mmCIF file of N, CA and C in Angstrom:
data_model
loop_
_atom_site.group_PDB
_atom_site.id
_atom_site.type_symbol
_atom_site.label_atom_id
_atom_site.label_comp_id
_atom_site.label_asym_id
_atom_site.label_seq_id
_atom_site.Cartn_x
_atom_site.Cartn_y
_atom_site.Cartn_z
ATOM 1 N N MET A 1 -110.437 -220.072 48.619
ATOM 2 C CA MET A 1 -110.205 -218.896 48.633
ATOM 3 C C MET A 1 -111.055 -217.885 49.020
ATOM 4 N N PRO A 2 -110.656 -216.862 50.083
ATOM 5 C CA PRO A 2 -111.757 -215.936 50.963
ATOM 6 C C PRO A 2 -112.019 -215.115 49.184
ATOM 7 N N LYS A 3 -113.508 -214.491 49.738
ATOM 8 C CA LYS A 3 -113.857 -213.899 48.855
ATOM 9 C C LYS A 3 -113.888 -212.361 48.869
ATOM 10 N N ASP A 4 -113.204 -211.979 50.215
ATOM 11 C CA ASP A 4 -112.668 -210.816 50.500
ATOM 12 C C ASP A 4 -111.483 -210.286 49.702
ATOM 13 N N TRP A 5 -111.134 -209.212 48.556
ATOM 14 C CA TRP A 5 -110.085 -208.989 48.049
ATOM 15 C C TRP A 5 -109.157 -208.465 48.984
ATOM 16 N N ILE A 6 -109.242 -207.949 50.122
ATOM 17 C CA ILE A 6 -107.965 -207.599 50.817
ATOM 18 C C ILE A 6 -107.630 -208.351 51.462
ATOM 19 N N ILE A 7 -108.150 -209.257 51.923
ATOM 20 C CA ILE A 7 -107.588 -210.548 52.621
ATOM 21 C C ILE A 7 -107.240 -211.527 51.699
ATOM 22 N N PHE A 8 -107.601 -211.717 50.739
ATOM 23 C CA PHE A 8 -107.195 -212.552 49.481
ATOM 24 C C PHE A 8 -105.165 -211.958 48.743
ATOM 25 N N GLY A 9 -105.388 -210.703 48.858
ATOM 26 C CA GLY A 9 -103.998 -209.771 48.344
ATOM 27 C C GLY A 9 -103.315 -209.941 49.631
ATOM 28 N N VAL A 10 -103.339 -209.832 51.006
ATOM 29 C CA VAL A 10 -102.660 -209.990 51.854
ATOM 30 C C VAL A 10 -101.931 -211.566 52.297
ATOM 31 N N LEU A 11 -102.892 -212.344 51.772
ATOM 32 C CA LEU A 11 -102.531 -214.098 51.596
ATOM 33 C C LEU A 11 -101.619 -214.311 50.130
ATOM 34 N N ALA A 12 -101.775 -213.540 49.363
ATOM 35 C CA ALA A 12 -100.683 -213.491 48.076
ATOM 36 C C ALA A 12 -99.606 -212.885 48.525
ATOM 37 N N GLY A 13 -99.483 -211.592 49.205
ATOM 38 C CA GLY A 13 -98.268 -211.225 49.720
ATOM 39 C C GLY A 13 -97.301 -212.007 50.486
ATOM 40 N N PHE A 14 -98.303 -212.634 51.336
ATOM 41 C CA PHE A 14 -97.582 -213.575 52.542
ATOM 42 C C PHE A 14 -96.707 -214.784 51.713
ATOM 43 N N VAL A 15 -97.476 -215.173 50.695
ATOM 44 C CA VAL A 15 -96.813 -216.235 50.196
ATOM 45 C C VAL A 15 -95.504 -215.780 49.439
ATOM 46 N N GLY A 16 -95.957 -214.792 48.707
ATOM 47 C CA GLY A 16 -94.385 -214.339 47.791
ATOM 48 C C GLY A 16 -93.386 -213.752 49.176
ATOM 49 N N ASN A 17 -93.921 -213.226 50.152
ATOM 50 C CA ASN A 17 -92.866 -212.968 51.249
ATOM 51 C C ASN A 17 -91.877 -214.052 51.809
ATOM 52 N N ILE A 18 -92.784 -215.418 51.739
ATOM 53 C CA ILE A 18 -92.131 -216.671 52.252
ATOM 54 C C ILE A 18 -90.847 -217.022 51.488
ATOM 55 N N VAL A 19 -91.181 -216.980 50.208
ATOM 56 C CA VAL A 19 -90.044 -217.403 49.066
ATOM 57 C C VAL A 19 -88.929 -215.719 49.186
ATOM 58 N N LYS A 20 -89.324 -214.616 49.315
ATOM 59 C CA LYS A 20 -88.493 -213.493 49.211
ATOM 60 C C LYS A 20 -87.534 -213.848 50.593
ATOM 61 N N GLU A 21 -88.567 -213.822 51.900
ATOM 62 C CA GLU A 21 -87.468 -213.863 53.130
ATOM 63 C C GLU A 21 -86.435 -215.039 53.072
ATOM 64 N N ALA A 22 -87.015 -216.364 52.734
ATOM 65 C CA ALA A 22 -86.070 -217.398 52.499
ATOM 66 C C ALA A 22 -84.761 -217.153 51.641
ATOM 67 N N LEU A 23 -84.932 -216.493 50.452
ATOM 68 C CA LEU A 23 -83.672 -216.275 49.627
ATOM 69 C C LEU A 23 -83.076 -215.129 50.823
ATOM 70 N N ALA A 24 -83.556 -214.258 51.082
ATOM 71 C CA ALA A 24 -82.856 -213.343 51.806
ATOM 72 C C ALA A 24 -82.047 -213.663 52.803
ATOM 73 N N TRP A 25 -82.407 -215.005 53.562
ATOM 74 C CA TRP A 25 -81.717 -215.225 54.712
ATOM 75 C C TRP A 25 -80.787 -216.405 54.150
ATOM 76 N N ILE A 26 -80.899 -216.993 53.215
ATOM 77 C CA ILE A 26 -79.821 -217.636 52.265
ATOM 78 C C ILE A 26 -78.267 -216.955 51.884
ATOM 79 N N LEU A 27 -78.727 -215.677 51.454
ATOM 80 C CA LEU A 27 -77.687 -214.339 51.155
ATOM 81 C C LEU A 27 -77.262 -214.203 52.616
ATOM 82 N N TYR A 28 -77.824 -213.934 53.443
ATOM 83 C CA TYR A 28 -77.392 -213.638 54.572
ATOM 84 C C TYR A 28 -76.419 -214.633 55.063
ATOM 85 N N ALA A 29 -76.935 -215.982 55.122
ATOM 86 C CA ALA A 29 -76.113 -217.411 55.904
ATOM 87 C C ALA A 29 -74.954 -217.303 54.938
ATOM 88 N N PHE A 30 -74.837 -217.164 53.514
ATOM 89 C CA PHE A 30 -73.388 -217.042 52.756
ATOM 90 C C PHE A 30 -72.812 -215.890 53.068
ATOM 91 N N GLY A 31 -73.019 -214.978 53.614
ATOM 92 C CA GLY A 31 -72.566 -213.759 54.133
ATOM 93 C C GLY A 31 -72.423 -212.406 52.862
ATOM 94 N N TRP A 32 -73.430 -212.587 52.047
ATOM 95 C CA TRP A 32 -73.498 -211.973 51.205
ATOM 96 C C TRP A 32 -74.036 -210.595 51.149
ATOM 97 N N VAL A 33 -74.905 -210.667 52.120
ATOM 98 C CA VAL A 33 -75.321 -209.658 52.476
ATOM 99 C C VAL A 33 -75.438 -209.356 53.850
ATOM 100 N N ARG A 34 -75.371 -207.847 54.686
ATOM 101 C CA ARG A 34 -74.987 -207.937 56.014
ATOM 102 C C ARG A 34 -76.721 -207.964 56.386
ATOM 103 N N TYR A 35 -77.558 -207.256 56.105
ATOM 104 C CA TYR A 35 -78.992 -207.533 56.664
ATOM 105 C C TYR A 35 -79.949 -208.014 55.809
ATOM 106 N N THR A 36 -81.053 -208.950 56.417
ATOM 107 C CA THR A 36 -82.045 -209.414 55.628
ATOM 108 C C THR A 36 -83.047 -208.076 55.589
ATOM 109 N N PHE A 37 -84.107 -208.662 55.102
ATOM 110 C CA PHE A 37 -85.247 -207.577 55.431
ATOM 111 C C PHE A 37 -85.854 -207.144 56.769
ATOM 112 N N VAL A 38 -85.740 -208.341 57.457
ATOM 113 C CA VAL A 38 -86.085 -208.570 58.783
ATOM 114 C C VAL A 38 -85.310 -207.397 59.903
ATOM 115 N N HIS A 39 -84.121 -207.154 59.249
ATOM 116 C CA HIS A 39 -83.234 -206.285 59.880
ATOM 117 C C HIS A 39 -83.163 -204.778 59.509
ATOM 118 N N ILE A 40 -83.529 -204.923 58.027
ATOM 119 C CA ILE A 40 -83.741 -203.665 57.652
ATOM 120 C C ILE A 40 -84.964 -202.725 58.143
ATOM 121 N N GLY A 41 -86.074 -203.895 58.098
ATOM 122 C CA GLY A 41 -87.059 -203.036 58.673
ATOM 123 C C GLY A 41 -87.037 -202.743 60.237
ATOM 124 N N ALA A 42 -86.259 -203.709 61.274
ATOM 125 C CA ALA A 42 -85.960 -203.049 62.236
ATOM 126 C C ALA A 42 -85.440 -201.591 62.198
ATOM 127 N N GLY A 43 -84.550 -201.581 61.217
ATOM 128 C CA GLY A 43 -83.789 -200.162 61.461
ATOM 129 C C GLY A 43 -84.844 -199.111 61.254
ATOM 130 N N TYR A 44 -85.656 -199.220 60.675
ATOM 131 C CA TYR A 44 -86.791 -198.262 60.577
ATOM 132 C C TYR A 44 -87.017 -197.598 62.136
ATOM 133 N N PHE A 45 -87.138 -198.478 63.258
ATOM 134 C CA PHE A 45 -87.890 -198.107 64.444
ATOM 135 C C PHE A 45 -86.680 -198.298 65.811
ATOM 136 N N VAL A 46 -85.423 -198.722 65.238
ATOM 137 C CA VAL A 46 -84.312 -198.490 66.204
ATOM 138 C C VAL A 46 -82.705 -197.956 65.482
ATOM 139 N N ASP A 47 -82.043 -197.695 66.679
ATOM 140 C CA ASP A 47 -80.431 -197.190 66.322
ATOM 141 C C ASP A 47 -79.832 -198.730 65.608
ATOM 142 N N ALA A 48 -79.142 -198.516 64.861
ATOM 143 C CA ALA A 48 -78.123 -199.297 64.025
ATOM 144 C C ALA A 48 -77.669 -200.230 65.348
ATOM 145 N N GLU A 49 -76.999 -199.870 66.495
ATOM 146 C CA GLU A 49 -76.643 -200.757 67.539
ATOM 147 C C GLU A 49 -77.475 -202.117 67.980
ATOM 148 N N PHE A 50 -79.063 -201.648 67.634
ATOM 149 C CA PHE A 50 -80.089 -202.456 68.365
ATOM 150 C C PHE A 50 -80.676 -203.404 67.514
ATOM 151 N N ILE A 51 -80.463 -203.084 66.280
ATOM 152 C CA ILE A 51 -80.846 -204.153 64.865
ATOM 153 C C ILE A 51 -80.945 -205.469 65.248
ATOM 154 N N ASP A 52 -79.723 -206.063 65.938
ATOM 155 C CA ASP A 52 -79.600 -207.844 66.105
ATOM 156 C C ASP A 52 -80.139 -208.187 67.258
ATOM 157 N N ASN A 53 -80.726 -207.257 67.776
ATOM 158 C CA ASN A 53 -81.967 -207.615 69.483
ATOM 159 C C ASN A 53 -82.643 -208.143 68.995
ATOM 160 N N PRO A 54 -83.271 -209.471 69.274
ATOM 161 C CA PRO A 54 -84.354 -210.307 69.012
ATOM 162 C C PRO A 54 -85.650 -208.988 69.002
ATOM 163 N N VAL A 55 -85.760 -208.383 70.157
ATOM 164 C CA VAL A 55 -87.225 -207.685 70.154
ATOM 165 C C VAL A 55 -87.246 -206.668 68.812
ATOM 166 N N SER A 56 -85.720 -206.117 68.504
ATOM 167 C CA SER A 56 -85.741 -205.483 67.410
ATOM 168 C C SER A 56 -86.152 -205.865 66.314
ATOM 169 N N LEU A 57 -85.230 -207.566 66.058
ATOM 170 C CA LEU A 57 -86.001 -208.125 64.853
ATOM 171 C C LEU A 57 -87.417 -208.684 64.994
ATOM 172 N N LEU A 58 -88.228 -208.990 65.947
ATOM 173 C CA LEU A 58 -89.516 -209.485 66.025
ATOM 174 C C LEU A 58 -89.913 -207.773 65.622
ATOM 175 N N THR A 59 -90.368 -206.719 65.668
ATOM 176 C CA THR A 59 -90.394 -205.521 65.236
ATOM 177 C C THR A 59 -90.082 -205.431 63.725
ATOM 178 N N GLY A 60 -88.864 -205.695 63.307
ATOM 179 C CA GLY A 60 -88.715 -205.621 61.967
ATOM 180 C C GLY A 60 -89.732 -206.574 61.135
ATOM 181 N N PHE A 61 -89.479 -208.285 61.377
ATOM 182 C CA PHE A 61 -90.381 -209.026 60.885
ATOM 183 C C PHE A 61 -91.999 -208.777 60.910
ATOM 184 N N ILE A 62 -92.496 -207.906 61.824
ATOM 185 C CA ILE A 62 -93.630 -207.357 61.825
ATOM 186 C C ILE A 62 -94.041 -206.625 60.416
ATOM 187 N N ALA A 63 -93.002 -205.690 60.798
ATOM 188 C CA ALA A 63 -93.116 -204.604 59.951
ATOM 189 C C ALA A 63 -92.568 -205.136 58.207
ATOM 190 N N ASP A 64 -92.129 -205.965 58.038
ATOM 191 C CA ASP A 64 -91.723 -206.495 56.614
ATOM 192 C C ASP A 64 -93.009 -207.067 56.138
ATOM 193 N N TRP A 65 -93.746 -207.916 57.093
ATOM 194 C CA TRP A 65 -94.743 -208.635 56.613
ATOM 195 C C TRP A 65 -95.721 -207.863 56.181
ATOM 196 N N VAL A 66 -96.184 -206.963 57.019
ATOM 197 C CA VAL A 66 -97.307 -205.948 56.961
ATOM 198 C C VAL A 66 -97.036 -205.300 55.550
ATOM 199 N N VAL A 67 -95.721 -204.997 55.383
ATOM 200 C CA VAL A 67 -95.400 -204.250 54.017
ATOM 201 C C VAL A 67 -95.843 -205.248 52.811
ATOM 202 N N ALA A 68 -95.418 -206.623 53.020
ATOM 203 C CA ALA A 68 -95.603 -207.085 52.364
ATOM 204 C C ALA A 68 -96.989 -207.477 51.687
ATOM 205 N N GLY A 69 -97.673 -207.659 52.951
ATOM 206 C CA GLY A 69 -99.193 -208.228 52.777
ATOM 207 C C GLY A 69 -99.763 -206.994 52.249
ATOM 208 N N THR A 70 -99.275 -205.688 52.103
ATOM 209 C CA THR A 70 -99.801 -204.444 51.503
ATOM 210 C C THR A 70 -99.668 -204.797 50.070
ATOM 211 N N ILE A 71 -98.596 -204.762 49.505
ATOM 212 C CA ILE A 71 -98.145 -204.899 48.145
ATOM 213 C C ILE A 71 -98.863 -205.683 47.793
ATOM 214 N N GLY A 72 -99.275 -207.277 48.374
ATOM 215 C CA GLY A 72 -100.322 -208.202 48.063
ATOM 216 C C GLY A 72 -101.480 -207.692 47.590
ATOM 217 N N VAL A 73 -102.104 -206.933 48.250
ATOM 218 C CA VAL A 73 -103.518 -206.193 48.333
ATOM 219 C C VAL A 73 -103.211 -205.322 46.558
ATOM 220 N N ILE A 74 -101.898 -204.763 46.635
ATOM 221 C CA ILE A 74 -102.033 -203.808 45.105
ATOM 222 C C ILE A 74 -101.520 -204.600 44.323
ATOM 223 N N ILE A 75 -100.913 -205.749 44.433
ATOM 224 C CA ILE A 75 -100.952 -206.829 43.023
ATOM 225 C C ILE A 75 -102.299 -206.949 42.694
ATOM 226 N N VAL A 76 -103.019 -207.756 43.883
ATOM 227 C CA VAL A 76 -104.572 -208.369 43.787
ATOM 228 C C VAL A 76 -105.125 -207.436 42.522
ATOM 229 N N TYR A 77 -105.254 -205.692 43.415
ATOM 230 C CA TYR A 77 -106.016 -205.191 42.592
ATOM 231 C C TYR A 77 -105.452 -204.523 41.206
ATOM 232 N N LEU A 78 -104.675 -204.593 41.210
ATOM 233 C CA LEU A 78 -104.007 -204.452 39.812
ATOM 234 C C LEU A 78 -104.205 -205.466 38.958
ATOM 235 N N LEU A 79 -104.038 -206.345 39.177
ATOM 236 C CA LEU A 79 -104.623 -207.849 38.385
ATOM 237 C C LEU A 79 -106.175 -207.841 38.232
ATOM 238 N N ARG A 80 -106.945 -207.152 39.067
ATOM 239 C CA ARG A 80 -108.264 -207.195 38.952
ATOM 240 C C ARG A 80 -108.879 -205.905 37.771
ATOM 241 N N ILE A 81 -108.270 -204.875 38.041
ATOM 242 C CA ILE A 81 -108.295 -203.808 36.766
ATOM 243 C C ILE A 81 -107.582 -204.350 35.524
ATOM 244 N N THR A 82 -106.559 -204.466 35.249
ATOM 245 C CA THR A 82 -105.995 -204.862 34.035
ATOM 246 C C THR A 82 -106.119 -206.273 33.752
ATOM 247 N N GLY A 83 -106.545 -207.180 34.349
ATOM 248 C CA GLY A 83 -106.790 -208.496 33.956
ATOM 249 C C GLY A 83 -105.293 -209.481 34.450
ATOM 250 N N SER A 84 -105.980 -211.031 34.653
ATOM 251 C CA SER A 84 -104.840 -211.809 34.985
ATOM 252 C C SER A 84 -104.003 -212.347 34.158
ATOM 253 N N ASP A 85 -103.830 -211.753 32.666
ATOM 254 C CA ASP A 85 -102.925 -212.064 31.872
ATOM 255 C C ASP A 85 -101.590 -211.324 31.992
ATOM 256 N N TYR A 86 -100.507 -212.367 32.183
ATOM 257 C CA TYR A 86 -99.021 -212.042 32.199
ATOM 258 C C TYR A 86 -99.197 -211.540 33.893
ATOM 259 N N ALA A 87 -99.896 -212.381 34.631
ATOM 260 C CA ALA A 87 -100.230 -212.033 36.198
ATOM 261 C C ALA A 87 -98.611 -212.067 36.799
ATOM 262 N N ILE A 88 -97.767 -213.215 36.547
ATOM 263 C CA ILE A 88 -96.366 -213.389 36.973
ATOM 264 C C ILE A 88 -95.355 -212.170 36.553
ATOM 265 N N LEU A 89 -95.671 -211.970 35.110
ATOM 266 C CA LEU A 89 -94.613 -210.572 34.815
ATOM 267 C C LEU A 89 -95.193 -209.161 35.333
ATOM 268 N N LYS A 90 -96.782 -209.125 35.375
ATOM 269 C CA LYS A 90 -97.092 -208.140 36.311
ATOM 270 C C LYS A 90 -96.589 -208.114 37.721
ATOM 271 N N GLY A 91 -96.522 -209.033 38.332
ATOM 272 C CA GLY A 91 -96.226 -209.082 39.753
ATOM 273 C C GLY A 91 -94.672 -208.659 40.153
ATOM 274 N N VAL A 92 -93.860 -209.389 38.634
ATOM 275 C CA VAL A 92 -92.191 -208.810 39.115
ATOM 276 C C VAL A 92 -92.203 -207.717 38.916
ATOM 277 N N GLY A 93 -92.772 -206.889 38.282
ATOM 278 C CA GLY A 93 -92.921 -205.453 37.698
ATOM 279 C C GLY A 93 -93.424 -204.683 39.277
ATOM 280 N N ILE A 94 -94.371 -205.013 40.014
ATOM 281 C CA ILE A 94 -94.617 -204.442 40.850
ATOM 282 C C ILE A 94 -93.530 -204.631 42.112
ATOM 283 N N GLY A 95 -92.851 -205.797 42.111
ATOM 284 C CA GLY A 95 -91.665 -206.534 42.627
ATOM 285 C C GLY A 95 -90.335 -205.438 42.423
ATOM 286 N N ALA A 96 -90.364 -204.906 41.195
ATOM 287 C CA ALA A 96 -89.074 -204.122 41.028
ATOM 288 C C ALA A 96 -89.206 -202.843 41.209
ATOM 289 N N VAL A 97 -90.436 -202.389 41.133
ATOM 290 C CA VAL A 97 -90.774 -200.864 41.538
ATOM 291 C C VAL A 97 -90.793 -200.513 43.083
ATOM 292 N N THR A 98 -91.034 -201.820 43.749
ATOM 293 C CA THR A 98 -90.940 -201.832 45.439
ATOM 294 C C THR A 98 -89.890 -201.834 45.594
ATOM 295 N N TYR A 99 -88.763 -202.546 45.051
ATOM 296 C CA TYR A 99 -87.034 -202.293 45.245
ATOM 297 C C TYR A 99 -86.797 -200.814 45.096
ATOM 298 N N LEU A 100 -87.053 -200.495 44.038
ATOM 299 C CA LEU A 100 -86.611 -199.022 43.693
ATOM 300 C C LEU A 100 -86.989 -198.114 44.490
ATOM 301 N N LEU A 101 -88.604 -197.973 45.109
ATOM 302 C CA LEU A 101 -88.952 -197.223 46.187
ATOM 303 C C LEU A 101 -88.355 -197.374 47.539
ATOM 304 N N PHE A 102 -88.414 -198.541 48.092
ATOM 305 C CA PHE A 102 -87.989 -198.890 49.199
ATOM 306 C C PHE A 102 -86.194 -198.873 49.197
ATOM 307 N N TYR A 103 -85.506 -199.224 48.482
ATOM 308 C CA TYR A 103 -84.041 -199.566 48.151
ATOM 309 C C TYR A 103 -83.411 -198.325 47.271
ATOM 310 N N GLY A 104 -84.369 -197.693 46.804
ATOM 311 C CA GLY A 104 -83.672 -196.714 45.778
ATOM 312 C C GLY A 104 -84.020 -195.147 46.615
ATOM 313 N N ALA A 105 -85.184 -195.137 47.285
ATOM 314 C CA ALA A 105 -85.769 -193.512 47.216
ATOM 315 C C ALA A 105 -85.575 -193.623 48.936
ATOM 316 N N LEU A 106 -85.941 -194.618 49.754
ATOM 317 C CA LEU A 106 -85.659 -194.593 51.128
ATOM 318 C C LEU A 106 -84.566 -194.862 51.811
ATOM 319 N N MET A 107 -83.879 -195.594 51.244
ATOM 320 C CA MET A 107 -82.295 -195.848 51.748
ATOM 321 C C MET A 107 -81.588 -194.441 51.648
ATOM 322 N N ALA A 108 -81.738 -193.987 50.216
ATOM 323 C CA ALA A 108 -81.138 -192.779 49.908
ATOM 324 C C ALA A 108 -81.651 -191.529 50.930
ATOM 325 N N LEU A 109 -82.625 -191.816 51.455
ATOM 326 C CA LEU A 109 -82.945 -190.482 52.415
ATOM 327 C C LEU A 109 -83.017 -190.929 54.091
ATOM 328 N N ASP A 110 -82.124 -192.138 54.197
ATOM 329 C CA ASP A 110 -81.616 -192.671 55.443
ATOM 330 C C ASP A 110 -82.743 -193.127 56.597
ATOM 331 N N VAL A 111 -83.728 -193.619 55.990
ATOM 332 C CA VAL A 111 -85.368 -193.668 56.570
ATOM 333 C C VAL A 111 -84.847 -195.021 57.792
ATOM 334 N N THR A 112 -84.022 -195.790 57.413
ATOM 335 C CA THR A 112 -83.734 -196.936 57.910
ATOM 336 C C THR A 112 -82.056 -196.856 58.502
ATOM 337 N N ARG A 113 -81.876 -197.115 59.682
ATOM 338 C CA ARG A 113 -80.664 -197.314 60.025
ATOM 339 C C ARG A 113 -79.631 -198.434 59.628
ATOM 340 N N ALA A 114 -80.397 -199.083 59.091
ATOM 341 C CA ALA A 114 -79.460 -200.569 58.483
ATOM 342 C C ALA A 114 -79.292 -200.216 56.807
ATOM 343 N N SER A 115 -77.854 -200.003 56.956
ATOM 344 C CA SER A 115 -77.142 -199.522 55.475
ATOM 345 C C SER A 115 -76.563 -200.693 54.918
ATOM 346 N N LEU A 116 -76.964 -200.611 53.597
ATOM 347 C CA LEU A 116 -76.328 -201.621 52.864
ATOM 348 C C LEU A 116 -74.916 -201.470 52.302
ATOM 349 N N LEU A 117 -74.516 -200.393 52.610
ATOM 350 C CA LEU A 117 -72.995 -200.063 52.519
ATOM 351 C C LEU A 117 -72.501 -199.971 50.978
ATOM 352 N N THR A 118 -72.459 -201.585 50.178
ATOM 353 C CA THR A 118 -71.743 -201.469 49.224
ATOM 354 C C THR A 118 -72.667 -202.228 48.217
ATOM 355 N N PRO A 119 -72.234 -201.997 46.825
ATOM 356 C CA PRO A 119 -73.247 -202.338 45.520
ATOM 357 C C PRO A 119 -73.761 -203.770 45.548
ATOM 358 N N LEU A 120 -72.879 -204.730 46.126
ATOM 359 C CA LEU A 120 -73.495 -205.987 46.275
ATOM 360 C C LEU A 120 -74.479 -206.656 46.788
ATOM 361 N N PRO A 121 -74.892 -206.168 47.927
ATOM 362 C CA PRO A 121 -76.088 -206.221 48.828
ATOM 363 C C PRO A 121 -77.365 -205.333 48.090
ATOM 364 N N ASN A 122 -76.813 -204.589 47.460
ATOM 365 C CA ASN A 122 -78.234 -203.719 47.047
ATOM 366 C C ASN A 122 -78.587 -204.556 45.516
ATOM 367 N N LEU A 123 -77.524 -205.284 44.814
ATOM 368 C CA LEU A 123 -78.022 -205.755 43.661
ATOM 369 C C LEU A 123 -78.617 -207.393 44.215
ATOM 370 N N LEU A 124 -78.367 -207.518 45.052
ATOM 371 C CA LEU A 124 -78.489 -209.058 45.525
ATOM 372 C C LEU A 124 -79.953 -208.774 46.049
ATOM 373 N N LEU A 125 -80.282 -208.078 46.688
ATOM 374 C CA LEU A 125 -81.754 -208.070 47.485
ATOM 375 C C LEU A 125 -82.611 -207.607 46.489
ATOM 376 N N PHE A 126 -82.082 -206.977 45.275
ATOM 377 C CA PHE A 126 -82.698 -206.815 44.161
ATOM 378 C C PHE A 126 -84.062 -207.908 43.757
ATOM 379 N N PHE A 127 -83.409 -209.201 43.760
ATOM 380 C CA PHE A 127 -83.675 -210.645 43.329
ATOM 381 C C PHE A 127 -84.824 -211.097 44.325
ATOM 382 N N PRO A 128 -85.034 -211.313 45.183
ATOM 383 C CA PRO A 128 -86.016 -211.519 46.228
ATOM 384 C C PRO A 128 -86.949 -210.596 46.062
ATOM 385 N N HIS A 129 -86.864 -209.545 45.532
ATOM 386 C CA HIS A 129 -88.100 -208.603 45.467
ATOM 387 C C HIS A 129 -88.834 -208.977 43.943
ATOM 388 N N LEU A 130 -87.967 -209.498 42.813
ATOM 389 C CA LEU A 130 -88.681 -209.898 41.902
ATOM 390 C C LEU A 130 -89.433 -211.222 42.194
ATOM 391 N N LEU A 131 -88.668 -211.825 42.751
ATOM 392 C CA LEU A 131 -89.339 -213.477 43.220
ATOM 393 C C LEU A 131 -90.735 -213.061 43.957
ATOM 394 N N TYR A 132 -90.596 -212.516 44.858
ATOM 395 C CA TYR A 132 -91.856 -211.705 45.720
ATOM 396 C C TYR A 132 -93.001 -211.410 44.808
ATOM 397 N N GLY A 133 -92.713 -210.677 43.784
ATOM 398 C CA GLY A 133 -93.775 -210.016 42.700
ATOM 399 C C GLY A 133 -94.091 -211.399 42.072
ATOM 400 N N GLY A 134 -93.314 -212.360 41.692
ATOM 401 C CA GLY A 134 -93.409 -212.898 40.578
ATOM 402 C C GLY A 134 -94.202 -214.252 41.453
ATOM 403 N N ILE A 135 -94.020 -214.641 42.591
ATOM 404 C CA ILE A 135 -94.934 -215.617 43.493
ATOM 405 C C ILE A 135 -96.411 -214.896 43.868
ATOM 406 N N ALA A 136 -96.453 -213.722 44.008
ATOM 407 C CA ALA A 136 -97.484 -213.247 44.580
ATOM 408 C C ALA A 136 -98.473 -213.216 43.570
ATOM 409 N N GLY A 137 -98.238 -212.404 42.448
ATOM 410 C CA GLY A 137 -98.830 -212.527 40.888
ATOM 411 C C GLY A 137 -99.273 -213.721 40.523
ATOM 412 N N TRP A 138 -98.611 -214.934 40.596
ATOM 413 C CA TRP A 138 -98.788 -216.014 40.565
ATOM 414 C C TRP A 138 -99.855 -216.724 41.245
ATOM 415 N N PHE A 139 -99.645 -216.774 42.538
ATOM 416 C CA PHE A 139 -100.558 -217.056 43.462
ATOM 417 C C PHE A 139 -102.038 -216.350 43.072
ATOM 418 N N ALA A 140 -101.742 -215.071 42.959
ATOM 419 C CA ALA A 140 -103.351 -214.719 42.999
ATOM 420 C C ALA A 140 -104.099 -214.873 41.597
ATOM 421 N N GLU A 141 -103.169 -215.114 40.363
ATOM 422 C CA GLU A 141 -103.762 -215.456 39.193
ATOM 423 C C GLU A 141 -104.275 -216.841 39.424
ATOM 424 N N LYS A 142 -103.598 -217.897 39.979
ATOM 425 C CA LYS A 142 -103.911 -219.262 40.130
ATOM 426 C C LYS A 142 -105.158 -219.395 41.046
ATOM 427 N N TYR A 143 -105.194 -218.754 42.142
ATOM 428 C CA TYR A 143 -106.375 -219.186 43.229
ATOM 429 C C TYR A 143 -107.459 -217.786 42.834
ATOM 430 N N GLY A 144 -107.292 -217.043 42.388
ATOM 431 C CA GLY A 144 -108.128 -215.517 42.146
ATOM 432 C C GLY A 144 -109.118 -216.086 41.170
ATOM 433 N N ARG A 145 -108.965 -217.284 40.130
ATOM 434 C CA ARG A 145 -109.697 -217.341 39.296
ATOM 435 C C ARG A 145 -110.983 -218.285 39.620
ATOM 436 N N LYS A 146 -110.580 -218.955 41.114
ATOM 437 C CA LYS A 146 -112.067 -219.675 41.455
ATOM 438 C C LYS A 146 -112.794 -218.622 42.089
ATOM 439 N N THR A 147 -112.277 -217.214 42.346
ATOM 440 C CA THR A 147 -112.987 -216.013 42.783
ATOM 441 C C THR A 147 -113.292 -215.408 41.918
ATOM 442 N N ARG A 148 -113.353 -215.641 40.497
ATOM 443 C CA ARG A 148 -113.077 -214.608 39.788
ATOM 444 C C ARG A 148 -112.520 -212.939 39.866
ATOM 445 N N LEU A 149 -111.056 -213.308 39.690
ATOM 446 C CA LEU A 149 -110.010 -212.505 39.735
ATOM 447 C C LEU A 149 -110.273 -211.526 38.681
#
């Protein structure tokens, strides 16, 4: 694993984001949510009518992965400061806080044009965040030991 903690954190965030995105797209395929995280990320940059546009989705994809990498860095540094005991639980906690910030505070401020509209999508998108944090924490703990996390 890399000895650079920022790169390592980005990598941990990306690993967690793979699982988060997979679950979100499954929920989307079943019609349980109207927008995935890629759509919501696109909504930060374009009007609602353009959210499904492929170029908009690419922009949303980039935004989502940049955020995932950044939060991965936060998780890695949190584990370096507090120790890697309960890394999965700490990651889940960061995932929960991320959900509250992005889908509580920012959605309430209408920062994105992708509106979740009903309570069910709001609840369902909580679980990919928990999974993201848990996987990123697990990855950081498992592979960070080799580089003295």
